[in-house]
Amino acid sequence: MERKNLKSRTLPARELRRFATDAERVLWSHLRNRQLEGCKFRRQVPIGPYIVDFVCFGTRLIVEADGPFHDTEADAVRDGWLKREGFVVLRFPNSQISQEPEAVLADILAASDIPVIIGPLFTSRSKVELRNRSLANPGKLAAAGVTIAITTDHPVVPINFLAHQAALSVKHGLDRDTALRALTINPARIVGIEDRLGSIEPGKDADLVIWSGDPLDVLSRVTIALMDGEEIYRYENGEATFAER
């Protein structure tokens, strides 16, 4: 009987995939083939008595694309059942998916508890995957609750531009303290070494830099760098000196 019920829901699911709405096609273009940080999404999938628009079983996340006409009471019953089965359900209007796909993807990443390493930000939109590159994206991701780290692709975009990328992200809406965390503790947490690096705390490695001013001020510079508590670099009176190790 269960196999028969599954078959009765599989056929409509195939039809829904075949006649997807424009908003569903837009969202699927971003979710398919593990594009979203490796999450495997499927579309129009039967779950219990329902067919959901998009689901990632790995993160137990369901994403629904809602048209202009919806039965909110029926949706509440449906979402309640899915949540009791252990799923998180996100709903987005078709208009938002079509007009603000980046904001929708940011909410999906936040709900999946997936951190994002973003960068380089000093590049042209020379490839199709860079068409939506923007200095505002770090701020949008952080505002949605996504943990971010900012990176360059040294040596193409040199590492000494890392702080400048963060500074310009602040100019375009990223919170200043979040920008500093995106250069320090957040990347340490993402790679699993926050017990040693990323913040100044007793017991952590004494790898430190001392700046002449605000690290996000383009006029500031590193005056002293320490590794394991030993000075390895100093800038003084217009001259830089490196310690021999």
PDB file of C-alpha atoms in Angstrom:
ATOM      1  CA  MET A   1       0.000   0.000   0.000  1.00  0.00           C
ATOM      2  CA  GLU A   2       2.843   2.397   0.901  1.00  0.00           C
ATOM      3  CA  ARG A   3       4.524   1.768  -2.469  1.00  0.00           C
ATOM      4  CA  LYS A   4       1.248   2.493  -4.251  1.00  0.00           C
ATOM      5  CA  ASN A   5       0.827   5.760  -2.322  1.00  0.00           C
ATOM      6  CA  LEU A   6       4.390   6.762  -3.136  1.00  0.00           C
ATOM      7  CA  LYS A   7       3.812   6.106  -6.826  1.00  0.00           C
ATOM      8  CA  SER A   8       0.634   8.198  -6.746  1.00  0.00           C
ATOM      9  CA  ARG A   9       2.669  11.126  -5.414  1.00  0.00           C
ATOM     10  CA  THR A  10       5.720  10.548  -7.628  1.00  0.00           C
ATOM     11  CA  LEU A  11       3.805  11.069 -10.859  1.00  0.00           C
ATOM     12  CA  PRO A  12       2.471  14.522  -9.827  1.00  0.00           C
ATOM     13  CA  ALA A  13       5.981  15.415  -8.609  1.00  0.00           C
ATOM     14  CA  ARG A  14       7.349  14.707 -12.089  1.00  0.00           C
ATOM     15  CA  GLU A  15       4.682  16.931 -13.595  1.00  0.00           C
ATOM     16  CA  LEU A  16       5.527  19.710 -11.133  1.00  0.00           C
ATOM     17  CA  ARG A  17       9.193  19.491 -12.145  1.00  0.00           C
ATOM     18  CA  ARG A  18       8.204  19.595 -15.796  1.00  0.00           C
ATOM     19  CA  PHE A  19       5.977  22.662 -15.409  1.00  0.00           C
ATOM     20  CA  ALA A  20       8.055  24.601 -12.882  1.00  0.00           C
ATOM     21  CA  THR A  21       7.285  28.277 -12.337  1.00  0.00           C
ATOM     22  CA  ASP A  22       9.790  30.949 -13.361  1.00  0.00           C
ATOM     23  CA  ALA A  23      10.692  31.543  -9.704  1.00  0.00           C
ATOM     24  CA  GLU A  24      11.260  27.818  -9.154  1.00  0.00           C
ATOM     25  CA  ARG A  25      13.568  27.708 -12.179  1.00  0.00           C
ATOM     26  CA  VAL A  26      15.543  30.691 -10.846  1.00  0.00           C
ATOM     27  CA  LEU A  27      15.977  29.103  -7.438  1.00  0.00           C
ATOM     28  CA  TRP A  28      16.812  25.689  -8.891  1.00  0.00           C
ATOM     29  CA  SER A  29      19.533  27.269 -11.024  1.00  0.00           C
ATOM     30  CA  HIS A  30      21.278  28.230  -7.757  1.00  0.00           C
ATOM     31  CA  LEU A  31      20.556  25.064  -5.766  1.00  0.00           C
ATOM     32  CA  ARG A  32      21.205  22.313  -8.293  1.00  0.00           C
ATOM     33  CA  ASN A  33      24.458  20.344  -8.588  1.00  0.00           C
ATOM     34  CA  ARG A  34      25.543  21.125  -4.997  1.00  0.00           C
ATOM     35  CA  GLN A  35      26.265  24.764  -5.867  1.00  0.00           C
ATOM     36  CA  LEU A  36      25.245  25.989  -2.424  1.00  0.00           C
ATOM     37  CA  GLU A  37      28.288  24.999  -0.344  1.00  0.00           C
ATOM     38  CA  GLY A  38      27.945  21.344  -1.361  1.00  0.00           C
ATOM     39  CA  CYS A  39      24.352  20.872  -0.169  1.00  0.00           C
ATOM     40  CA  LYS A  40      22.481  18.336  -2.290  1.00  0.00           C
ATOM     41  CA  PHE A  41      19.024  19.730  -2.989  1.00  0.00           C
ATOM     42  CA  ARG A  42      16.243  17.844  -4.772  1.00  0.00           C
ATOM     43  CA  ARG A  43      13.095  19.403  -6.210  1.00  0.00           C
ATOM     44  CA  GLN A  44       9.433  18.387  -6.058  1.00  0.00           C
ATOM     45  CA  VAL A  45       9.997  15.543  -3.614  1.00  0.00           C
ATOM     46  CA  PRO A  46       7.225  13.521  -1.918  1.00  0.00           C
ATOM     47  CA  ILE A  47       7.555  13.576   1.883  1.00  0.00           C
ATOM     48  CA  GLY A  48       4.738  11.919   3.775  1.00  0.00           C
ATOM     49  CA  PRO A  49       1.415  13.206   2.378  1.00  0.00           C
ATOM     50  CA  TYR A  50       3.044  16.263   0.788  1.00  0.00           C
ATOM     51  CA  ILE A  51       5.226  17.225  -2.177  1.00  0.00           C
ATOM     52  CA  VAL A  52       7.816  19.856  -1.230  1.00  0.00           C
ATOM     53  CA  ASP A  53       9.383  22.270  -3.707  1.00  0.00           C
ATOM     54  CA  PHE A  54      13.028  21.814  -2.642  1.00  0.00           C
ATOM     55  CA  VAL A  55      14.653  19.715   0.064  1.00  0.00           C
ATOM     56  CA  CYS A  56      18.162  18.999   1.328  1.00  0.00           C
ATOM     57  CA  PHE A  57      17.990  15.847   3.427  1.00  0.00           C
ATOM     58  CA  GLY A  58      21.531  16.402   4.711  1.00  0.00           C
ATOM     59  CA  THR A  59      20.550  19.617   6.514  1.00  0.00           C
ATOM     60  CA  ARG A  60      16.832  18.687   6.886  1.00  0.00           C
ATOM     61  CA  LEU A  61      15.908  21.925   5.134  1.00  0.00           C
ATOM     62  CA  ILE A  62      12.812  22.453   2.974  1.00  0.00           C
ATOM     63  CA  VAL A  63      12.435  25.539   0.777  1.00  0.00           C
ATOM     64  CA  GLU A  64       9.030  26.493  -0.611  1.00  0.00           C
ATOM     65  CA  ALA A  65       8.430  28.954  -3.446  1.00  0.00           C
ATOM     66  CA  ASP A  66       5.032  30.540  -2.871  1.00  0.00           C
ATOM     67  CA  GLY A  67       2.870  32.001  -5.614  1.00  0.00           C
ATOM     68  CA  PRO A  68       0.445  34.901  -5.086  1.00  0.00           C
ATOM     69  CA  PHE A  69      -2.470  32.663  -4.067  1.00  0.00           C
ATOM     70  CA  HIS A  70      -1.955  30.465  -1.014  1.00  0.00           C
ATOM     71  CA  ASP A  71      -4.079  28.913   1.683  1.00  0.00           C
ATOM     72  CA  THR A  72      -2.209  30.115   4.775  1.00  0.00           C
ATOM     73  CA  GLU A  73      -4.111  27.784   7.101  1.00  0.00           C
ATOM     74  CA  ALA A  74      -3.295  24.751   4.933  1.00  0.00           C
ATOM     75  CA  ASP A  75       0.334  25.899   4.739  1.00  0.00           C
ATOM     76  CA  ALA A  76       0.492  26.137   8.544  1.00  0.00           C
ATOM     77  CA  VAL A  77      -0.832  22.572   8.906  1.00  0.00           C
ATOM     78  CA  ARG A  78       1.610  21.329   6.253  1.00  0.00           C
ATOM     79  CA  ASP A  79       4.593  23.152   7.801  1.00  0.00           C
ATOM     80  CA  GLY A  80       3.665  21.899  11.261  1.00  0.00           C
ATOM     81  CA  TRP A  81       3.666  18.299  10.068  1.00  0.00           C
ATOM     82  CA  LEU A  82       7.022  18.719   8.318  1.00  0.00           C
ATOM     83  CA  LYS A  83       8.575  20.375  11.374  1.00  0.00           C
ATOM     84  CA  ARG A  84       7.419  17.525  13.572  1.00  0.00           C
ATOM     85  CA  GLU A  85       9.253  15.231  11.177  1.00  0.00           C
ATOM     86  CA  GLY A  86      12.454  17.151  11.912  1.00  0.00           C
ATOM     87  CA  PHE A  87      12.567  19.551   8.949  1.00  0.00           C
ATOM     88  CA  VAL A  88      13.155  23.298   8.903  1.00  0.00           C
ATOM     89  CA  VAL A  89      10.760  24.983   6.466  1.00  0.00           C
ATOM     90  CA  LEU A  90      11.536  28.259   4.701  1.00  0.00           C
ATOM     91  CA  ARG A  91       8.960  30.032   2.522  1.00  0.00           C
ATOM     92  CA  PHE A  92       9.735  32.755   0.002  1.00  0.00           C
ATOM     93  CA  PRO A  93       7.335  34.635  -2.294  1.00  0.00           C
ATOM     94  CA  ASN A  94       7.995  34.083  -5.986  1.00  0.00           C
ATOM     95  CA  SER A  95       8.533  37.833  -6.358  1.00  0.00           C
ATOM     96  CA  GLN A  96      11.397  37.825  -3.836  1.00  0.00           C
ATOM     97  CA  ILE A  97      13.048  34.818  -5.475  1.00  0.00           C
ATOM     98  CA  SER A  98      12.929  36.550  -8.862  1.00  0.00           C
ATOM     99  CA  GLN A  99      13.982  40.005  -7.664  1.00  0.00           C
ATOM    100  CA  GLU A 100      16.299  39.264  -4.718  1.00  0.00           C
ATOM    101  CA  PRO A 101      17.819  35.809  -5.238  1.00  0.00           C
ATOM    102  CA  GLU A 102      20.956  36.696  -3.235  1.00  0.00           C
ATOM    103  CA  ALA A 103      18.876  37.541  -0.151  1.00  0.00           C
ATOM    104  CA  VAL A 104      16.972  34.268  -0.496  1.00  0.00           C
ATOM    105  CA  LEU A 105      20.203  32.272  -0.780  1.00  0.00           C
ATOM    106  CA  ALA A 106      21.619  34.076   2.264  1.00  0.00           C
ATOM    107  CA  ASP A 107      18.589  33.020   4.331  1.00  0.00           C
ATOM    108  CA  ILE A 108      18.979  29.430   3.103  1.00  0.00           C
ATOM    109  CA  LEU A 109      22.665  29.409   4.092  1.00  0.00           C
ATOM    110  CA  ALA A 110      21.842  30.838   7.529  1.00  0.00           C
ATOM    111  CA  ALA A 111      19.115  28.248   8.123  1.00  0.00           C
ATOM    112  CA  SER A 112      21.553  25.503   7.107  1.00  0.00           C
ATOM    113  CA  ASP A 113      24.203  26.865   9.525  1.00  0.00           C
ATOM    114  CA  ILE A 114      26.714  26.971   6.664  1.00  0.00           C
ATOM    115  CA  PRO A 115      29.600  29.482   6.952  1.00  0.00           C
ATOM    116  CA  VAL A 116      30.805  31.305   3.840  1.00  0.00           C
ATOM    117  CA  ILE A 117      34.338  32.277   2.859  1.00  0.00           C
ATOM    118  CA  ILE A 118      33.793  35.188   0.494  1.00  0.00           C
ATOM    119  CA  GLY A 119      36.326  36.719  -1.876  1.00  0.00           C
ATOM    120  CA  PRO A 120      38.293  37.880  -3.638  1.00  0.00           C
ATOM    121  CA  LEU A 121      36.273  41.077  -3.837  1.00  0.00           C
ATOM    122  CA  PHE A 122      38.773  43.074  -5.918  1.00  0.00           C
ATOM    123  CA  THR A 123      37.949  41.473  -9.248  1.00  0.00           C
ATOM    124  CA  SER A 124      36.034  42.332 -12.382  1.00  0.00           C
ATOM    125  CA  ARG A 125      32.900  40.430 -13.373  1.00  0.00           C
ATOM    126  CA  SER A 126      34.866  38.631 -16.061  1.00  0.00           C
ATOM    127  CA  LYS A 127      33.164  35.231 -15.643  1.00  0.00           C
ATOM    128  CA  VAL A 128      29.521  34.228 -15.505  1.00  0.00           C
ATOM    129  CA  GLU A 129      29.832  33.014 -11.911  1.00  0.00           C
ATOM    130  CA  LEU A 130      30.975  36.516 -10.927  1.00  0.00           C
ATOM    131  CA  ARG A 131      28.016  38.330 -12.453  1.00  0.00           C
ATOM    132  CA  ASN A 132      26.557  39.142  -9.020  1.00  0.00           C
ATOM    133  CA  ARG A 133      29.848  39.861  -7.269  1.00  0.00           C
ATOM    134  CA  SER A 134      29.432  42.910  -5.064  1.00  0.00           C
ATOM    135  CA  LEU A 135      31.129  44.551  -2.100  1.00  0.00           C
ATOM    136  CA  ALA A 136      27.671  44.622  -0.523  1.00  0.00           C
ATOM    137  CA  ASN A 137      27.421  40.806  -0.412  1.00  0.00           C
ATOM    138  CA  PRO A 138      29.426  40.329   2.834  1.00  0.00           C
ATOM    139  CA  GLY A 139      27.006  42.677   4.596  1.00  0.00           C
ATOM    140  CA  LYS A 140      23.963  40.931   3.147  1.00  0.00           C
ATOM    141  CA  LEU A 141      25.230  37.521   4.225  1.00  0.00           C
ATOM    142  CA  ALA A 142      26.072  38.707   7.734  1.00  0.00           C
ATOM    143  CA  ALA A 143      22.713  40.481   8.089  1.00  0.00           C
ATOM    144  CA  ALA A 144      20.980  37.171   7.303  1.00  0.00           C
ATOM    145  CA  GLY A 145      22.911  35.470  10.105  1.00  0.00           C
ATOM    146  CA  VAL A 146      25.591  33.742   8.000  1.00  0.00           C
ATOM    147  CA  THR A 147      29.064  33.418   9.529  1.00  0.00           C
ATOM    148  CA  ILE A 148      31.490  34.925   7.010  1.00  0.00           C
ATOM    149  CA  ALA A 149      35.235  35.063   6.481  1.00  0.00           C
ATOM    150  CA  ILE A 150      36.827  37.365   3.909  1.00  0.00           C
ATOM    151  CA  THR A 151      39.653  36.076   1.704  1.00  0.00           C
ATOM    152  CA  THR A 152      41.816  37.018  -1.274  1.00  0.00           C
ATOM    153  CA  ASP A 153      43.230  34.666  -3.896  1.00  0.00           C
ATOM    154  CA  HIS A 154      46.855  35.657  -3.328  1.00  0.00           C
ATOM    155  CA  PRO A 155      48.965  36.189  -5.376  1.00  0.00           C
ATOM    156  CA  VAL A 156      46.351  37.288  -7.966  1.00  0.00           C
ATOM    157  CA  VAL A 157      44.763  39.636  -5.436  1.00  0.00           C
ATOM    158  CA  PRO A 158      47.659  40.131  -2.976  1.00  0.00           C
ATOM    159  CA  ILE A 159      47.143  39.273   0.683  1.00  0.00           C
ATOM    160  CA  ASN A 160      48.020  42.830   1.737  1.00  0.00           C
ATOM    161  CA  PHE A 161      44.669  43.916   0.242  1.00  0.00           C
ATOM    162  CA  LEU A 162      42.750  41.695   2.683  1.00  0.00           C
ATOM    163  CA  ALA A 163      42.054  44.470   5.201  1.00  0.00           C
ATOM    164  CA  HIS A 164      41.095  46.835   2.375  1.00  0.00           C
ATOM    165  CA  GLN A 165      38.467  44.360   1.165  1.00  0.00           C
ATOM    166  CA  ALA A 166      37.004  44.315   4.672  1.00  0.00           C
ATOM    167  CA  ALA A 167      37.092  48.115   4.877  1.00  0.00           C
ATOM    168  CA  LEU A 168      35.224  48.522   1.590  1.00  0.00           C
ATOM    169  CA  SER A 169      32.710  45.897   2.706  1.00  0.00           C
ATOM    170  CA  VAL A 170      32.035  48.086   5.761  1.00  0.00           C
ATOM    171  CA  LYS A 171      31.568  51.047   3.414  1.00  0.00           C
ATOM    172  CA  HIS A 172      28.938  48.981   1.579  1.00  0.00           C
ATOM    173  CA  GLY A 173      26.992  47.945   4.674  1.00  0.00           C
ATOM    174  CA  LEU A 174      28.941  45.325   6.655  1.00  0.00           C
ATOM    175  CA  ASP A 175      29.053  45.945  10.408  1.00  0.00           C
ATOM    176  CA  ARG A 176      32.574  47.012  11.449  1.00  0.00           C
ATOM    177  CA  ASP A 177      32.927  44.490  14.287  1.00  0.00           C
ATOM    178  CA  THR A 178      31.685  41.719  11.997  1.00  0.00           C
ATOM    179  CA  ALA A 179      34.315  42.764   9.447  1.00  0.00           C
ATOM    180  CA  LEU A 180      37.063  42.356  12.039  1.00  0.00           C
ATOM    181  CA  ARG A 181      35.690  38.950  13.052  1.00  0.00           C
ATOM    182  CA  ALA A 182      35.661  37.995   9.350  1.00  0.00           C
ATOM    183  CA  LEU A 183      39.436  38.484   9.356  1.00  0.00           C
ATOM    184  CA  THR A 184      40.201  36.847  12.708  1.00  0.00           C
ATOM    185  CA  ILE A 185      38.043  34.486  14.765  1.00  0.00           C
ATOM    186  CA  ASN A 186      35.569  33.486  12.029  1.00  0.00           C
ATOM    187  CA  PRO A 187      38.130  31.930   9.661  1.00  0.00           C
ATOM    188  CA  ALA A 188      39.752  30.204  12.645  1.00  0.00           C
ATOM    189  CA  ARG A 189      36.384  28.685  13.581  1.00  0.00           C
ATOM    190  CA  ILE A 190      35.639  27.636  10.014  1.00  0.00           C
ATOM    191  CA  VAL A 191      38.878  25.627   9.746  1.00  0.00           C
ATOM    192  CA  GLY A 192      38.645  24.339  13.321  1.00  0.00           C
ATOM    193  CA  ILE A 193      41.631  26.062  14.970  1.00  0.00           C
ATOM    194  CA  GLU A 194      39.776  28.597  17.122  1.00  0.00           C
ATOM    195  CA  ASP A 195      41.279  26.966  20.220  1.00  0.00           C
ATOM    196  CA  ARG A 196      44.682  28.289  19.080  1.00  0.00           C
ATOM    197  CA  LEU A 197      44.118  31.310  16.836  1.00  0.00           C
ATOM    198  CA  GLY A 198      41.655  34.052  15.977  1.00  0.00           C
ATOM    199  CA  SER A 199      41.415  35.982  19.249  1.00  0.00           C
ATOM    200  CA  ILE A 200      43.554  37.179  22.159  1.00  0.00           C
ATOM    201  CA  GLU A 201      42.948  34.804  25.064  1.00  0.00           C
ATOM    202  CA  PRO A 202      45.087  33.048  27.692  1.00  0.00           C
ATOM    203  CA  GLY A 203      46.422  29.763  26.374  1.00  0.00           C
ATOM    204  CA  LYS A 204      46.198  30.656  22.685  1.00  0.00           C
ATOM    205  CA  ASP A 205      49.189  31.035  20.362  1.00  0.00           C
ATOM    206  CA  ALA A 206      50.825  34.447  20.723  1.00  0.00           C
ATOM    207  CA  ASP A 207      50.582  35.277  17.000  1.00  0.00           C
ATOM    208  CA  LEU A 208      49.725  38.976  17.064  1.00  0.00           C
ATOM    209  CA  VAL A 209      49.966  42.158  15.013  1.00  0.00           C
ATOM    210  CA  ILE A 210      50.028  45.697  16.366  1.00  0.00           C
ATOM    211  CA  TRP A 211      48.645  48.411  14.108  1.00  0.00           C
ATOM    212  CA  SER A 212      49.397  52.113  13.976  1.00  0.00           C
ATOM    213  CA  GLY A 213      45.641  52.782  14.029  1.00  0.00           C
ATOM    214  CA  ASP A 214      42.317  51.253  13.043  1.00  0.00           C
ATOM    215  CA  PRO A 215      43.112  48.106  10.982  1.00  0.00           C
ATOM    216  CA  LEU A 216      40.316  49.066   8.575  1.00  0.00           C
ATOM    217  CA  ASP A 217      41.774  52.539   7.956  1.00  0.00           C
ATOM    218  CA  VAL A 218      43.711  52.552   4.687  1.00  0.00           C
ATOM    219  CA  LEU A 219      46.328  54.834   6.294  1.00  0.00           C
ATOM    220  CA  SER A 220      47.042  52.364   9.126  1.00  0.00           C
ATOM    221  CA  ARG A 221      49.821  49.846   8.892  1.00  0.00           C
ATOM    222  CA  VAL A 222      51.268  46.955  10.884  1.00  0.00           C
ATOM    223  CA  THR A 223      54.040  48.270  13.144  1.00  0.00           C
ATOM    224  CA  ILE A 224      54.920  45.052  14.997  1.00  0.00           C
ATOM    225  CA  ALA A 225      54.201  41.389  14.250  1.00  0.00           C
ATOM    226  CA  LEU A 226      54.747  38.575  16.732  1.00  0.00           C
ATOM    227  CA  MET A 227      54.826  34.821  16.160  1.00  0.00           C
ATOM    228  CA  ASP A 228      54.771  32.528  19.195  1.00  0.00           C
ATOM    229  CA  GLY A 229      55.408  35.646  21.253  1.00  0.00           C
ATOM    230  CA  GLU A 230      58.600  36.539  19.402  1.00  0.00           C
ATOM    231  CA  GLU A 231      58.917  39.664  17.288  1.00  0.00           C
ATOM    232  CA  ILE A 232      59.334  38.829  13.604  1.00  0.00           C
ATOM    233  CA  TYR A 233      58.615  42.222  12.023  1.00  0.00           C
ATOM    234  CA  ARG A 234      58.865  45.883  12.963  1.00  0.00           C
ATOM    235  CA  TYR A 235      58.148  49.077  11.027  1.00  0.00           C
ATOM    236  CA  GLU A 236      59.819  52.140  12.491  1.00  0.00           C
ATOM    237  CA  ASN A 237      61.023  55.484  11.138  1.00  0.00           C
ATOM    238  CA  GLY A 238      59.982  54.553   7.622  1.00  0.00           C
ATOM    239  CA  GLU A 239      61.930  51.272   7.575  1.00  0.00           C
ATOM    240  CA  ALA A 240      60.754  47.662   7.859  1.00  0.00           C
ATOM    241  CA  THR A 241      62.942  45.046   9.468  1.00  0.00           C
ATOM    242  CA  PHE A 242      62.387  41.285   9.620  1.00  0.00           C
ATOM    243  CA  ALA A 243      63.816  39.023  12.294  1.00  0.00           C
ATOM    244  CA  GLU A 244      65.892  36.035  11.245  1.00  0.00           C
ATOM    245  CA  ARG A 245      64.303  32.732  12.175  1.00  0.00           C
TER     246      ARG A 245
END
